[in-house]
Coordinates of C-alpha atoms and ligand atoms in Angstrom, one line a residue:
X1 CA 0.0 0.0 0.0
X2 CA 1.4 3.7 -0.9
X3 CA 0.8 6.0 1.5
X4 CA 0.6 9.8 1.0
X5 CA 2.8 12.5 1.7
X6 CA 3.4 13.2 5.2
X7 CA 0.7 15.7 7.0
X8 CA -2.1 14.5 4.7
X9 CA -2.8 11.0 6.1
X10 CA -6.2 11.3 8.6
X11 CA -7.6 8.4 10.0
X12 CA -11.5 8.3 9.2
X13 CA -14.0 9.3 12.5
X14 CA -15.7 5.8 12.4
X15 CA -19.1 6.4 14.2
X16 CA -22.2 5.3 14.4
X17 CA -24.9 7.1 12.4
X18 CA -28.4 6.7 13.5
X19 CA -30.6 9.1 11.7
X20 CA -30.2 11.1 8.5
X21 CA -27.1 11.5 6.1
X22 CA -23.7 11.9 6.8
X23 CA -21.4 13.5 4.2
X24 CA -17.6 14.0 4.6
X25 CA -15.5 15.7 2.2
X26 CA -11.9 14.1 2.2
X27 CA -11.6 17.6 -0.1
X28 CA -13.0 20.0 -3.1
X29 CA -14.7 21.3 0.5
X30 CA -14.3 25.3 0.3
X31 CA -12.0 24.9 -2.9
X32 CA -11.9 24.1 -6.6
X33 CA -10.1 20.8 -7.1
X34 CA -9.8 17.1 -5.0
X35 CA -12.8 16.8 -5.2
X36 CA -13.8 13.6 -2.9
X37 CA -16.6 12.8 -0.5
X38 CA -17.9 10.1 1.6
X39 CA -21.8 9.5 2.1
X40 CA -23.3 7.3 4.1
X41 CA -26.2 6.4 6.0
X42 CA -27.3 3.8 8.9
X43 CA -28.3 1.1 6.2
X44 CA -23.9 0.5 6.5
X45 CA -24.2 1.7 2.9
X46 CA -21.1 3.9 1.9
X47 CA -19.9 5.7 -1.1
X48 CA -16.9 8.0 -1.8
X49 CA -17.6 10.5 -5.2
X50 CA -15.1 11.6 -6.9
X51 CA -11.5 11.1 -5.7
X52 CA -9.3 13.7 -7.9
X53 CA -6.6 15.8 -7.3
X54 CA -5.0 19.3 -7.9
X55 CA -1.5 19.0 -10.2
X56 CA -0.2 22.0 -8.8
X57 CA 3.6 22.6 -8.2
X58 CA 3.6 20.6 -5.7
X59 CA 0.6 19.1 -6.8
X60 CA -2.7 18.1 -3.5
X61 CA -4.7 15.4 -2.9
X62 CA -7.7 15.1 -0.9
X63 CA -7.1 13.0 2.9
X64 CA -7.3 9.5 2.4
X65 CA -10.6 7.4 2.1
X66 CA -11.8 4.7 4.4
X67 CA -12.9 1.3 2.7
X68 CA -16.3 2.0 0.5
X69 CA -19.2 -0.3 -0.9
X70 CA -18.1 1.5 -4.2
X71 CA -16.9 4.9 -5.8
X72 CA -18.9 7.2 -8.4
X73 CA -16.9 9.2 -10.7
X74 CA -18.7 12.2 -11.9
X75 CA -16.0 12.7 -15.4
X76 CA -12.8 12.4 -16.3
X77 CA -11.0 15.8 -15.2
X78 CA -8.3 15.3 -12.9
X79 CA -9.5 17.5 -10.1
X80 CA -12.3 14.3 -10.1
X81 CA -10.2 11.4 -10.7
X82 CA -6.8 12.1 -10.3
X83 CA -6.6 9.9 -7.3
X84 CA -8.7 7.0 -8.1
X85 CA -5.8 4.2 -8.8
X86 CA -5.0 4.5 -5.2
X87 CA -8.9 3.8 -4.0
X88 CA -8.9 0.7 -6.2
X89 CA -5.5 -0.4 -5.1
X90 CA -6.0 0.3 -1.7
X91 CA -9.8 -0.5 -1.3
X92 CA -10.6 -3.0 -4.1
X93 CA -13.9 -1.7 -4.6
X94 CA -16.0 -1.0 -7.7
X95 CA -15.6 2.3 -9.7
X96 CA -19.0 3.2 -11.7
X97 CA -19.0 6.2 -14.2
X98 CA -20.1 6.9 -17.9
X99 CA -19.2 4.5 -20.7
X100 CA -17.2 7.6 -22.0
X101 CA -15.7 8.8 -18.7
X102 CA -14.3 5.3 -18.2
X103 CA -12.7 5.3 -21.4
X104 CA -11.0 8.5 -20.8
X105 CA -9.4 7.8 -17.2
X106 CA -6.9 5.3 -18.1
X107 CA -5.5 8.2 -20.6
X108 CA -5.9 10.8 -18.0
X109 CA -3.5 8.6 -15.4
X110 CA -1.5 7.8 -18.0
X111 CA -1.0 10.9 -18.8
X112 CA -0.6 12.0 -15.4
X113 CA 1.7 8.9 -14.1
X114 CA 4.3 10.6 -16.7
X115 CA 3.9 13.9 -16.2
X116 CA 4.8 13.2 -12.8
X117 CA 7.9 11.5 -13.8
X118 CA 9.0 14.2 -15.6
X119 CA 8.6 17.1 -13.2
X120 CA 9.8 14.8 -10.4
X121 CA 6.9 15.2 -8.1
X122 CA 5.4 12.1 -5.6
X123 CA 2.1 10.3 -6.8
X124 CA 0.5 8.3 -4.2
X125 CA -0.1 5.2 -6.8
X126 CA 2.2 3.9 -9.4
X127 CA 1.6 2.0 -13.2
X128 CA 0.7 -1.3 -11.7
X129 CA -2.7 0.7 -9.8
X130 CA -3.6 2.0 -13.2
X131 CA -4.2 -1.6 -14.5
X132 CA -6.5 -2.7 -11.6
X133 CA -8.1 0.4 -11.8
X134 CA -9.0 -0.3 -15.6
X135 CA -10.7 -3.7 -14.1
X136 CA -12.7 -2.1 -11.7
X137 CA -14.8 -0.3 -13.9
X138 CA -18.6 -0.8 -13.9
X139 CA -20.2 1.8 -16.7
X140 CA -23.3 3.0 -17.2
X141 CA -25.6 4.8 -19.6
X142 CA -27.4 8.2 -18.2
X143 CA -31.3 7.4 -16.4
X144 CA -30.2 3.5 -16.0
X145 CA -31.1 2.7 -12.3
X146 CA -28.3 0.8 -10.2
X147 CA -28.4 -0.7 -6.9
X148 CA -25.9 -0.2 -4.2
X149 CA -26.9 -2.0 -0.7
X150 CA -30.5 -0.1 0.0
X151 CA -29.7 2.5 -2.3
X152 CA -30.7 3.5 -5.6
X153 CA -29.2 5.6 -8.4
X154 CA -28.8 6.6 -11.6
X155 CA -26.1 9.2 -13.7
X156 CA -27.8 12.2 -15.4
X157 CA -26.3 14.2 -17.9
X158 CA -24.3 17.1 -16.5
X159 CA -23.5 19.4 -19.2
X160 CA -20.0 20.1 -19.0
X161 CA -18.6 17.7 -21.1
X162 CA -20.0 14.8 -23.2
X163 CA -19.7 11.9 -20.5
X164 CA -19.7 14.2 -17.2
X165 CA -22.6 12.8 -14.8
X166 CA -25.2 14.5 -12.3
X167 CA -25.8 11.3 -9.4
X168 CA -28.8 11.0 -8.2
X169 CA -29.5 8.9 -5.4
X170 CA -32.6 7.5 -3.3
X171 CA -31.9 6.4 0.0
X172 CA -34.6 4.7 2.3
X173 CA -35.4 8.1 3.8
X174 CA -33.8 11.3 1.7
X175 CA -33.4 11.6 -2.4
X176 CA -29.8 13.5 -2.9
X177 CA -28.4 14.9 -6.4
X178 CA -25.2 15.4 -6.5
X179 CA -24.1 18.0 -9.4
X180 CA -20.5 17.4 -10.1
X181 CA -19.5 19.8 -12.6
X182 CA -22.5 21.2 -14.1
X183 CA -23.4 23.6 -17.3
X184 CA -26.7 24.1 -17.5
X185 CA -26.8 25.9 -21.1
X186 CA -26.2 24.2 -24.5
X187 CA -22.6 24.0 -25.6
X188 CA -21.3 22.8 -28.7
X189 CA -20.7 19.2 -28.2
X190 CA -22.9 18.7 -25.2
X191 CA -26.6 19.4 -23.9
X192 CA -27.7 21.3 -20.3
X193 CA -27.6 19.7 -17.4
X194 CA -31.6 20.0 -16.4
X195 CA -32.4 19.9 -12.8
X196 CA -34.2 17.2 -11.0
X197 CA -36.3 17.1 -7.7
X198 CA -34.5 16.3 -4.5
X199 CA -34.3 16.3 -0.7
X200 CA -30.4 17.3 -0.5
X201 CA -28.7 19.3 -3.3
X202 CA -24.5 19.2 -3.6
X203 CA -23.9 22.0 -5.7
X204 CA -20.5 23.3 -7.4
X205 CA -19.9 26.4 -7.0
X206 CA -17.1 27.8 -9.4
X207 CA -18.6 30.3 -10.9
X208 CA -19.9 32.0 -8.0
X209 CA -20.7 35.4 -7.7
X210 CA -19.5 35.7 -11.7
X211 CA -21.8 35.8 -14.8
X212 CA -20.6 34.8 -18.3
X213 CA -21.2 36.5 -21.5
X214 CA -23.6 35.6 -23.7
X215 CA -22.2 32.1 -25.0
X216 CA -23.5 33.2 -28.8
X217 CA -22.1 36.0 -28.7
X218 CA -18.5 35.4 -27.1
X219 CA -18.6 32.6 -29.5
X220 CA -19.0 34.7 -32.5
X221 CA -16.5 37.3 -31.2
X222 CA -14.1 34.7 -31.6
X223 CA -15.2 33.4 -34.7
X224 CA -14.7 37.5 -35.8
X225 CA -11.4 37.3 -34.0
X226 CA -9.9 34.1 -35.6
X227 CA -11.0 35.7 -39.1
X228 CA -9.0 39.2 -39.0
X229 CA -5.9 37.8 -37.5
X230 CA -6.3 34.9 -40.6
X231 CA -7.0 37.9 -43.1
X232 CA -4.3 40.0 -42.2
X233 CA -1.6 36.9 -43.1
X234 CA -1.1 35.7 -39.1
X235 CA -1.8 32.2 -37.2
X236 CA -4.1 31.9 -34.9
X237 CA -2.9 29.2 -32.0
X238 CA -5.4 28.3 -29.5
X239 CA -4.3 26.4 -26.6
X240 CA -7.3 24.1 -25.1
X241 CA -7.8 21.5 -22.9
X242 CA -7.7 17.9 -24.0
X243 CA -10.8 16.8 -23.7
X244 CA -13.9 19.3 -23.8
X245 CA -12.4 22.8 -25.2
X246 CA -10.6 21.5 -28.0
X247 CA -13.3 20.0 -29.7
X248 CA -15.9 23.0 -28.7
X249 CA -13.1 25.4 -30.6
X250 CA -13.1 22.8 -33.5
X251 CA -17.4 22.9 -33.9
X252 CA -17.2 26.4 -33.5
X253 CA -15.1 26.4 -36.0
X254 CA -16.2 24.1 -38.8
X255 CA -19.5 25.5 -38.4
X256 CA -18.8 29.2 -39.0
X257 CA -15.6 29.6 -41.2
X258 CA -15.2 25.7 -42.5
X259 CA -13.0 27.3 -45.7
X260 CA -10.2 27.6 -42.3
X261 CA -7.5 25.6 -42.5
X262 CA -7.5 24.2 -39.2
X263 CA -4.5 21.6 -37.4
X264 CA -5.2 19.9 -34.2
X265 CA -2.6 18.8 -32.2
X266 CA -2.0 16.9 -28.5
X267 CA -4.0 14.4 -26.1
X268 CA -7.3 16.3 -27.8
X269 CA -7.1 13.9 -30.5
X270 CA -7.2 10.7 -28.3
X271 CA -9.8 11.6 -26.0
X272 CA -11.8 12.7 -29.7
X273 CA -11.5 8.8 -31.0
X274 CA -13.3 8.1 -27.8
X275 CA -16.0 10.2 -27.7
X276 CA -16.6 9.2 -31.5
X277 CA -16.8 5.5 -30.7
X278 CA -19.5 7.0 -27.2
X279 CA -21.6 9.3 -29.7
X280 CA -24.7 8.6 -26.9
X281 CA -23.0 11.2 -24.9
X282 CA -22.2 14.0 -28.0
X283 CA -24.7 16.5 -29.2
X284 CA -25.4 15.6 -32.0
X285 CA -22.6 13.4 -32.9
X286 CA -23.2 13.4 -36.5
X287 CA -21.3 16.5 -36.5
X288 CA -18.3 14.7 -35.8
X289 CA -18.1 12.5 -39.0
X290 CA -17.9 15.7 -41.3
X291 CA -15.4 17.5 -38.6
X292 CA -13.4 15.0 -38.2
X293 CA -12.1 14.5 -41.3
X294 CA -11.9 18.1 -42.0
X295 CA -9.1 19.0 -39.3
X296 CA -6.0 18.0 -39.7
X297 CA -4.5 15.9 -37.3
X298 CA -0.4 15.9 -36.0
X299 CA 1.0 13.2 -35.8
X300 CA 4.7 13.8 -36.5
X301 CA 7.5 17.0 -36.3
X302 CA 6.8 16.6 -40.1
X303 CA 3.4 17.9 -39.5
X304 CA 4.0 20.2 -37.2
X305 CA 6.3 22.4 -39.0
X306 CA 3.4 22.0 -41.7
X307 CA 1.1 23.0 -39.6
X308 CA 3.0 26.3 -38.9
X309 CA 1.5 27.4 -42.7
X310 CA -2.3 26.7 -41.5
X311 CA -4.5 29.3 -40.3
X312 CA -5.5 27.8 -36.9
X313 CA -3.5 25.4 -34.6
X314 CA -6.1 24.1 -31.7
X315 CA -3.2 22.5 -29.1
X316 CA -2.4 21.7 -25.8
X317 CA -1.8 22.6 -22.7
X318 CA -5.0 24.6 -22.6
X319 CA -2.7 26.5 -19.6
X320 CA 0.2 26.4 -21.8
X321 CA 2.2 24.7 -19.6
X322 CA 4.2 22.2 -21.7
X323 CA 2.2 20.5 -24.5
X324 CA 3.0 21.2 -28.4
X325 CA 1.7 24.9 -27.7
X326 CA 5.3 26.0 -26.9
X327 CA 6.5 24.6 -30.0
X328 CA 4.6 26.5 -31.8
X329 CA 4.2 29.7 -29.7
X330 CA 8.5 29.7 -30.2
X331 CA 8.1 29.6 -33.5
X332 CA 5.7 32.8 -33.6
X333 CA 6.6 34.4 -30.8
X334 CA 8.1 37.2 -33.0
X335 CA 5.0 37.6 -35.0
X336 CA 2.8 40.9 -34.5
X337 CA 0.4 39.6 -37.3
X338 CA -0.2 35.8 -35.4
X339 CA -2.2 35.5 -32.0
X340 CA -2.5 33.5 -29.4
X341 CA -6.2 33.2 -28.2
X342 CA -6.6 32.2 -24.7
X343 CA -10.2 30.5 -24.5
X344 CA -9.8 28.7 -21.0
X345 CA -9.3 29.3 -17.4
X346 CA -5.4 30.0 -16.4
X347 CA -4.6 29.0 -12.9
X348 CA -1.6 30.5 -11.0
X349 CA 2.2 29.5 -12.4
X350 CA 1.1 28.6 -15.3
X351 CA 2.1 29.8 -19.0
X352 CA -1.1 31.2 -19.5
X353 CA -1.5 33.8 -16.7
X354 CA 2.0 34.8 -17.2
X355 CA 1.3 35.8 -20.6
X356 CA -1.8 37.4 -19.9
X357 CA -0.4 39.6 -17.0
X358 CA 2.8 40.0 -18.3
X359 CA 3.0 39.3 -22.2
X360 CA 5.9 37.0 -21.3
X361 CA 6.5 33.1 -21.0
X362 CA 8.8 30.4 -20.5
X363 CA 9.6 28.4 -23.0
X364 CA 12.2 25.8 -22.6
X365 CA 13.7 27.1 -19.8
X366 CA 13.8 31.1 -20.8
X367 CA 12.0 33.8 -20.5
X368 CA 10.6 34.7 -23.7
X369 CA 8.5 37.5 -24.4
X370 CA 5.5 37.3 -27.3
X371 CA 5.0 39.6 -30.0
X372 CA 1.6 38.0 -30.7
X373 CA -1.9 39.6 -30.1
X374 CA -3.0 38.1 -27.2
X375 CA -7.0 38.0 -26.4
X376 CA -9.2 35.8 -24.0
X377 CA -12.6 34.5 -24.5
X378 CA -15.2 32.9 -21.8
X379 CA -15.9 29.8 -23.2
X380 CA -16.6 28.3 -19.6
X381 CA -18.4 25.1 -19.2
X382 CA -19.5 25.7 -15.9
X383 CA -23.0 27.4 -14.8
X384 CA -22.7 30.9 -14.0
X385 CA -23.8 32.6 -11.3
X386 CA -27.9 33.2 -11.9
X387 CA -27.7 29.3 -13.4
X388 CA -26.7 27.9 -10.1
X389 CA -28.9 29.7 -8.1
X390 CA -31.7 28.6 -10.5
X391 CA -30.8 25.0 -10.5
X392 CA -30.8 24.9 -6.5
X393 CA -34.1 26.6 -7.1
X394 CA -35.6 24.3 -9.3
X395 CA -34.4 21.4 -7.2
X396 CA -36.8 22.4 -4.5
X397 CA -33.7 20.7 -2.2
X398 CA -34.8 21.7 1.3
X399 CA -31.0 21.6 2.3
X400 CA -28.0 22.5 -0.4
X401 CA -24.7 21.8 0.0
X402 CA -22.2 23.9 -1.4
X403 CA -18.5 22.6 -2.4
X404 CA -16.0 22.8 -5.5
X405 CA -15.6 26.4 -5.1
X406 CA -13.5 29.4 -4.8
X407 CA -13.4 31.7 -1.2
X408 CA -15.1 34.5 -2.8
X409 CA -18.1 32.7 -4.6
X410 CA -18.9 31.3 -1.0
X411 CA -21.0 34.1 0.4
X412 CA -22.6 35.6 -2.7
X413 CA -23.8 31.9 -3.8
X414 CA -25.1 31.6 -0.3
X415 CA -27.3 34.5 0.0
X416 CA -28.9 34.2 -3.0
X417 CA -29.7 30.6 -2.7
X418 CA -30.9 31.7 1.0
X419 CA -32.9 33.9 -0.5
X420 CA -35.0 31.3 -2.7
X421 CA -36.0 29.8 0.8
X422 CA -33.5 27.4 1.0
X423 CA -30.8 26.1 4.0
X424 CA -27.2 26.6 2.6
X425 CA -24.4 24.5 4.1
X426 CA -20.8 25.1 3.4
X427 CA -19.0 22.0 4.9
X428 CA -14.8 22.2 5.9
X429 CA -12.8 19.3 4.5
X430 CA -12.0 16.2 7.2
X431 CA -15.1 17.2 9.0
X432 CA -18.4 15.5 9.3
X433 CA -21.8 16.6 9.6
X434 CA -25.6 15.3 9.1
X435 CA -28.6 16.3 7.3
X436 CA -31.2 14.5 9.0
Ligands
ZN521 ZN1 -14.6 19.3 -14.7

C-alpha cells in the first residue's frame, strides 16, 4: 500500500450514524479541485464520489478514504479522478461512471503517471494501480437505475462535457443529487444539465458570484477574432484543454468559417476517438463525422512544421504549460500579425496567466517575451452565477450543500440561494456533519 505524503494522512471518525445523512469531504470542501466525498447512512451503505486531485507545483490530494461499498466518478478531469488508482488499489472496490468517462481515465493517469515523472513530483499510486483500476470499472448509460446496498441511483447528464454525470441517489429516507461539474446551457458538443427534484442538493460552485457572456455571442466574437488575424496573413494558436475545449473550438469552427484551415494537435485527438466511438454522450454526434475528417490531425515533427502554414492550430496545454503549444508559440513568438487566443481558465504559475499579466512566458527554460496579439474569451463550461442559483431553485432541495468552489463565490452563492428559501451548508474538509 502507498501511502501519502506526510501531514495529509487522517484516520477516518468511524461512528455510528443513526438518523439522516452523513457526508464527509476528504476535499474539493471550500476549494476548486480534489474533489472527494464520503456518504453514508445507517443502512452500513457507503460511497466515496469523486477522488481527484490538484497538479499543482507541488501538486494536493484530498485525505485518504476509508474502505467504501463502491466509488462514483462524476468525469474524467483530474481535479475528479486524479486519485482513483489509489482507491482501487488500496480498497478494491467497484468504480461506476459513464461508458465515455471510463474510457478517458486510463488516458488521464496515463498521462498524469508521466507527467509526474517528468517534473519529479510524488504520486500516491504507481503504473501497476492504473491496470487494476481499468478492471474495476462498472459503466453505465445516463437514467439507468443501479443498486448499491438499500440504495438506488442513476447518472444524469451534466453538461460540461460529453460523459460528465449528475448522481442522483434514493436512500430509504432522503433523495440526494449530487451535481458534479455542471453547465446548464447548451454548448457545442454537449446538452444542459436539467435539474431534477430532490431532498439534498451538492452544488458546485465555481462560478460564483461571476456571470458569463452571452455564449453566442462570445462565440461569434471569436469566430470574428480568428477571421482578421487569418486575413491580415497571421496564425491563430489556440491552446485548449484535451478533452472538452478542444473540440468545442473545432465545432465552433467548422461550423462558422469551415474554408479555415485548421490543425489539431496533442491528447485532444485521443480523447476525440473516444468520444466518436460514445456518440450517446455527444450532441449531436453526427457532427463529428464531417469534422473530423476536415481538421487535420499531428501526428509527427513533419506535421507540425506544416502545420506552422495553416491558419488555426487548436493545441495543448490549454494553460500552456508544456504541450506542443510552446513549440509553436516559439516559433511565432516574433510575429505581430499571429495571435494566441486564450479560450480557457489560467490557474496561477502557469504559462497562461504569465502571458496574460505580463505578455511574457517560459519556454524551454527562458523567458521569452511574445510579439503576438493576445485575447481571451469565456468559453466556460461551468454554470454561472444566476444558473446555479436557479438549478438549486428548481431542485426544490430543502437543504443545499455547497462545495467545488472558490473563497469569494462562497457568500454571494449563499445569500442568493438563502434567499429562494433554501438552508445553505458550506461544509470544511475532514469534518463531518448530518442532514437529518
Ligand atoms: Zn470538470
Amino acid at each position: 500500500m502507498v501511502f501519502y505524503t506526510p501531514g495529509r494522512t487522517t484516520s477516518y471518525p468511524e461512528k455510528e450514524i443513526e438518523n439522516g445523512i452523513q457526508f464527509h469531504f476528504l476535499g474539493g470542501a471550500q476549494e476548486v479541485g480534489n474533489v472527494a466525498c464520503i456518504i453514508e447512512d445507517n443502512t452500513q451503505t457507503r460511497i466515496l464520489i469523486d477522488y481527484g486531485l490538484s497538479p499543482g507545483d507541488p501538486p494536493t490530494y484530498p485525505q485518504e478514504s476509508p474502505p467504501v461499498d463502491a466509488a462514483i466518478i462524476t468525469h474524467a478531469h483530474l481535479d475528479h479522478i486524479g486519485m482513483v488508482p489509489w482507491i482501487t488499489a488500496s480498497h478494491n472496490c467497484p468504480l461506476h461512471a459513464t461508458h465515455l468517462t471510463a474510457a478517458l481515465a486510463d488516458m488521464m493517469w496515463q498521462d498524469t503517471y508521466k507527467i509526474s515523472k517528468i517534473e519529479g513530483y510524488p504520486l500516491p499510486w504507481d503504473k501497476r494501480d492504473i491496470e487494476d483500476a481499468d478492471l474495476s470499472w462498472e459503466t453505465h448509460s445516463f437514467g439507468v437505475k443501479q443498486n448499491i446496498g438499500e440504495w438506488e441511483w442513476k447518472l444524469l447528464q451534466a453538461g460540461h462535457v460529453p460523459g460528465a454525470a449528475m448522481i442522483h441517489i434514493k436512500t430509504p429516507t432522503k433523495q440526494i443529487l449530487w451535481s458534479g461539474d455542471i453547465d446548464t446551457r447548451n454548448t457545442p458538443n454537449v446538452s444542459g444539465a436539467i435539474p431534477t427534484e430532490t431532498d439534498i442538493l451538492v452544488l458546485e460552485g465555481t462560478y460564483g458570484g461571476r456571470e458569463h457572456p452571452n455564449r453566442l455571442e462570445e462565440e461569434m466574437r471569436f469566430v470574428e477574432k480568428v477571421k482578421e488575424v487569418v486575413n491580415r496573413g497571421g496564425l491563430v494558436i489556440v491552446p485548449a484543454f484535451a478533452s472538452g475545449r478542444g473540440q468545442d473550438i473545432l465545432r465552433i469552427l467548422h461550423k462558422n468559417v469551415p474554408s479555415l484551415n485548421v490543425h489539431y494537435d496533442g491528447m485532444g485527438k485521443r480523447v476525440t476517438r473516444h468520444w466518436m466511438n460514445h456518440s450517446e454522450f455527444i450532441h449531436d454526434a453526427k457532427e463529428w463525422d464531417k469534422i473530423w475528417p476536415w481538421v487535420r490531425k499531428v501526428g509527427s515533427k513533419s506535421d507540425r512544421k506544416k502545420a506552422l502554414s495553416a491558419d488555426v492550430i487548436v493545441t495543448t496545454s490549454g494553460m500552456l504549460k508544456g504541450g506542443p503549444v510552446l513549440w509553436y508559440l516559439n516559433r511565432v513568438k516574433d510575429d505581430p500579425k499571429s495571435a494566441v487566443l486564450i479560450t480557457g481558465y489560467q490557474a496561477e504559475d502557469t504559462g497562461g496567466k504569465m502571458l496574460l499579466e505580463t505578455g511574457k512566458i517560459p519556454i524551454y527554460g527562458d523567458i521569452v517575451e511574445i510579439q503576438c496579439e493576445v485575447d481571451r474569451f469565456q468559453l466556460s463550461n461551468h454554470a454561472g452565477h444566476s444558473a446555479l442559483v436557479d438549478f438549486a431553485k428548481k431542485s426544490k432541495a430543502k437543504d443545499v450543500i455547497l462545495f467545488h468552489l472558490p473563497e469569494e463565490a462562497i457568500e454571494p452563492l449563499k445569500e442568493a440561494i438563502e434567499e429562494n428559501g433554501q438552508i445553505v451548508h458550506v461544509p470544511e474538509n475532514g469534518k463531518s456533519f448530518i442532514i437529518e
